[in-house]
Amino acid sequence: PTQDFLTMARGRATRPAAALPGPGCCDACCVCSNRHFYWVRLCQRACVICFEFSMLALGPLLIVTVFVLVSSETYWALKYLVPAFAPCCGPRWGLHAAWIAFLLFNGMFNYLSCVLTDPGTHTSEVYADLVYEASQRGDIAPSEWEEYAQRHGLPAKRKRLVRWHRFDTRDASADGIMSSSSSGGMNATTTSGGSSGGVASGGPSSSASASSETHHHHHQNGGATTSSGTMGGSQHRVRHAAAAPSSSSSGGRHRAAAASGARRAGPHRGSWIDRGPYEWGFCRYTHGPKAPRAHFDHVTKKLVLNMDHYCPWMFNVVGYANYRYFVLFLVWVALACLYGVAITAFPFLAMANGGATGTAHTLTSLVGVTRAHRPTSKHARSAVMFTFVLALSVGIAVAILGGWHVFLTLTGQTTIEFYGNHTLRQRAKQRGLVFRNPYDRGLVQNWRHVFGPRHPLLAILPSRRPPPGLPWPDDDGPDDPTAAGNSKRIGDDMV
């Protein structure tokens, strides 16, 4: 190798200067690498298109699969499974049939509601109402509403939302919120009453003044809060935030912008993580206003409020307007699977114990499984085997998924926001701060924000009522005007 290198060096030295590689060689290498990059990007785009098309094509097939499985299991349960321990058409059989019908109605009601309900896309009425309200309150420029209305064929004037009026006229002294005119996605606040660390509230600066308005929730320790800076913001922004007067006396985060008559300098076009939780942005896919907590779904090509994920089983996006149906569907499916396992466990173990000896035979005998539990007909054995395996496997998977979404509901997050909050939490930790989810209002208020103020046992019953509040939690709590003094505020339990 050394000899070859010397030979190449001598040959290079003897070549004329015109033959030596110059800047053109670098340009050729760049063109070559760009060409390779182009093909890589083309392959990635082809894979994405195939995935999106497969999700759309898979949706109707999965819906048909759900109906086939549900109808088959219902028939087998009433024909073979329940009569094994309750005489057909007797009182016990009637109770089991009523319970099966109750589970069936609740599960299918929430399933069809989730499939057929618009989750809150950018073409929906609720999204149009929010865009109009934002233009009236100064969160977006009036021209953005005019462009949005013209694009979707909507009238220039709309009826304003009652909940926004109520929030507008509330006394700000009950808010527990202080506002300043700093900008930046994550803000650091320090308390003057002995709190050793700051709190980074993930993102939410709603727009006000020439830039955007950032709200800080103060610690109930002397009632004083001082703005110490912004996470990732410039020094100029820190000075601007410190010099700005508090607008808590003007009515909260939205009232401050409306009272000053200020408008945003322009829509936020960066990542949603860097936006404030109440700050509007601009969607480069729909070319229109992007509401807080809204995300673009690349499968349906829609901008969705409170988007959680696209579910092929629902053939729809799970978002603001159908999230309650999705969670309740998981709950009722988990209960149905538990019931299926309960009525097929002994017959299944009896079938498995037919040829078992030794330890397996002893264990099944200890739990009370006898030959009397073993189905006699071939169809009954098939129904028991299929139902037990399906109910056990699906029940475990759905219980895990349902538990995950109950956790998200009680913590005021979506799946997308969970990962975003994890990123913001890491950023805050690097700066010695503690991150607080800006949408978290405590377990009770978070539950009410999705299910409403009803008793939990009544809230899970079938209902076509719309979501109880705005896509983001307002300061009164959903459907509860008297909850301002009882709801849990960000910063009330700072670490």
Coordinates of C-alpha atoms in Angstrom, one line a residue, residues 251-419:
G251 CA -58.5 39.5 32.9
G252 CA -56.1 36.6 32.2
R253 CA -54.0 35.5 29.3
H254 CA -56.6 36.3 26.6
R255 CA -58.0 39.5 28.1
A256 CA -54.7 41.1 28.2
A257 CA -54.3 40.8 24.4
A258 CA -57.8 42.0 23.7
A259 CA -57.6 45.0 26.1
S260 CA -54.4 46.3 24.6
G261 CA -55.8 45.9 21.1
A262 CA -52.6 44.2 20.0
R263 CA -52.3 41.7 17.2
R264 CA -49.6 39.1 16.5
A265 CA -46.8 40.1 14.3
G266 CA -47.3 36.9 12.4
P267 CA -48.2 33.2 12.8
H268 CA -45.7 30.9 14.5
R269 CA -44.3 28.6 11.8
G270 CA -41.9 26.5 14.0
S271 CA -42.3 23.3 15.9
W272 CA -45.3 22.9 18.1
I273 CA -43.0 22.2 21.0
D274 CA -41.6 25.7 20.8
R275 CA -45.0 27.3 20.7
G276 CA -46.9 28.2 23.8
P277 CA -49.8 25.9 24.7
Y278 CA -52.3 28.7 24.0
E279 CA -50.5 30.1 21.1
W280 CA -51.8 29.8 17.5
G281 CA -49.5 28.8 14.7
F282 CA -49.5 28.2 11.0
C283 CA -50.0 24.9 9.3
R284 CA -47.8 24.5 6.2
Y285 CA -50.0 21.6 5.0
T286 CA -53.4 23.2 5.2
H287 CA -52.0 26.8 4.7
G288 CA -54.2 28.1 7.5
P289 CA -54.2 28.8 11.3
K290 CA -53.1 26.0 13.5
A291 CA -54.9 25.9 16.8
P292 CA -53.2 25.0 20.1
R293 CA -52.9 21.2 20.6
A294 CA -53.7 20.7 16.9
H295 CA -51.6 18.4 14.7
F296 CA -51.6 17.4 11.0
D297 CA -52.5 13.8 10.3
H298 CA -50.6 12.6 7.2
V299 CA -53.0 9.6 6.6
T300 CA -56.2 11.6 6.3
K301 CA -54.4 14.9 5.3
K302 CA -56.4 16.8 8.0
L303 CA -55.4 19.1 10.7
V304 CA -57.0 17.7 13.9
L305 CA -57.7 19.3 17.3
N306 CA -56.1 17.4 20.2
M307 CA -54.9 14.7 17.8
D308 CA -53.9 11.5 19.6
H309 CA -53.2 9.1 16.7
Y310 CA -54.7 7.6 13.6
C311 CA -56.5 4.3 14.4
P312 CA -57.0 1.9 11.5
W313 CA -59.6 0.0 13.5
M314 CA -61.6 3.1 13.6
F315 CA -60.8 4.2 10.1
N316 CA -60.5 7.7 11.6
V317 CA -58.3 9.9 13.6
V318 CA -58.7 9.9 17.4
G319 CA -59.0 13.5 18.4
Y320 CA -60.9 16.2 20.3
A321 CA -64.5 15.3 19.4
N322 CA -64.3 11.5 19.4
Y323 CA -61.6 10.8 22.1
R324 CA -64.3 10.0 24.7
Y325 CA -65.8 7.4 22.4
F326 CA -62.5 5.8 21.9
V327 CA -61.6 5.5 25.5
L328 CA -65.0 4.2 26.4
F329 CA -64.8 1.6 23.6
L330 CA -61.6 0.3 25.1
V331 CA -63.2 0.1 28.5
W332 CA -66.3 -1.8 27.4
V333 CA -64.2 -4.2 25.2
A334 CA -62.0 -4.9 28.2
L335 CA -65.1 -5.7 30.3
A336 CA -66.5 -7.9 27.6
C337 CA -63.2 -9.8 27.3
L338 CA -63.1 -10.3 31.0
Y339 CA -66.7 -11.7 30.9
G340 CA -65.7 -14.0 28.0
V341 CA -62.7 -15.4 29.9
A342 CA -64.9 -15.9 33.0
I343 CA -67.5 -18.0 31.3
T344 CA -65.0 -20.1 29.2
A345 CA -62.2 -20.6 31.7
F346 CA -63.5 -23.8 33.3
P347 CA -64.7 -25.4 30.1
F348 CA -61.3 -24.6 28.4
L349 CA -59.3 -26.0 31.4
A350 CA -61.6 -29.1 31.4
M351 CA -60.8 -29.6 27.7
A352 CA -57.1 -29.1 28.3
N353 CA -57.3 -31.5 31.3
G354 CA -58.8 -34.3 29.3
G355 CA -55.4 -35.9 28.5
A356 CA -53.4 -34.2 31.2
T357 CA -51.6 -36.1 34.0
G358 CA -49.5 -35.4 37.0
T359 CA -49.0 -31.7 38.0
A360 CA -51.4 -30.3 35.3
H361 CA -54.2 -32.6 36.4
T362 CA -53.6 -31.7 40.0
L363 CA -53.7 -28.0 39.4
T364 CA -56.9 -28.1 37.4
S365 CA -58.5 -30.3 40.1
L366 CA -57.6 -27.8 42.8
V367 CA -59.5 -25.0 41.1
G368 CA -62.6 -27.2 40.8
V369 CA -62.4 -28.1 37.2
T370 CA -64.1 -31.5 36.5
R371 CA -65.2 -33.4 33.5
A372 CA -68.7 -32.0 34.0
H373 CA -67.3 -28.6 32.7
R374 CA -66.1 -30.2 29.4
P375 CA -68.3 -29.4 26.4
T376 CA -69.9 -32.4 24.7
S377 CA -70.6 -31.2 21.2
K378 CA -68.0 -30.3 18.6
H379 CA -69.4 -26.8 18.0
A380 CA -69.4 -26.0 21.7
R381 CA -65.7 -27.1 22.0
S382 CA -64.8 -24.9 19.1
A383 CA -66.7 -22.0 20.5
V384 CA -65.0 -22.4 23.9
M385 CA -61.5 -22.6 22.5
F386 CA -61.9 -19.7 20.1
T387 CA -63.7 -17.4 22.6
F388 CA -61.2 -18.1 25.4
V389 CA -58.1 -17.5 23.3
L390 CA -59.6 -14.4 21.6
A391 CA -60.9 -12.9 24.9
L392 CA -57.7 -13.5 26.8
S393 CA -55.4 -12.1 24.1
V394 CA -57.5 -9.2 23.1
G395 CA -58.4 -8.5 26.7
I396 CA -54.8 -8.1 27.8
A397 CA -53.9 -5.9 24.8
V398 CA -57.0 -3.7 25.1
A399 CA -56.6 -3.4 28.9
I400 CA -53.1 -2.2 28.5
L401 CA -54.1 0.3 25.8
G402 CA -57.1 1.4 27.8
G403 CA -55.1 1.9 30.9
W404 CA -52.6 4.0 29.0
H405 CA -55.4 6.3 27.7
V406 CA -57.0 6.6 31.1
F407 CA -53.6 7.7 32.4
L408 CA -53.4 10.3 29.6
T409 CA -56.9 11.5 30.4
L410 CA -56.1 11.9 34.1
T411 CA -52.9 13.8 33.4
G412 CA -54.3 16.1 30.7
Q413 CA -52.2 14.8 27.8
T414 CA -52.5 13.2 24.4
T415 CA -50.1 10.5 23.1
I416 CA -48.3 13.1 21.0
E417 CA -48.1 15.6 23.9
F418 CA -46.7 12.9 26.2
Y419 CA -43.6 12.5 24.1

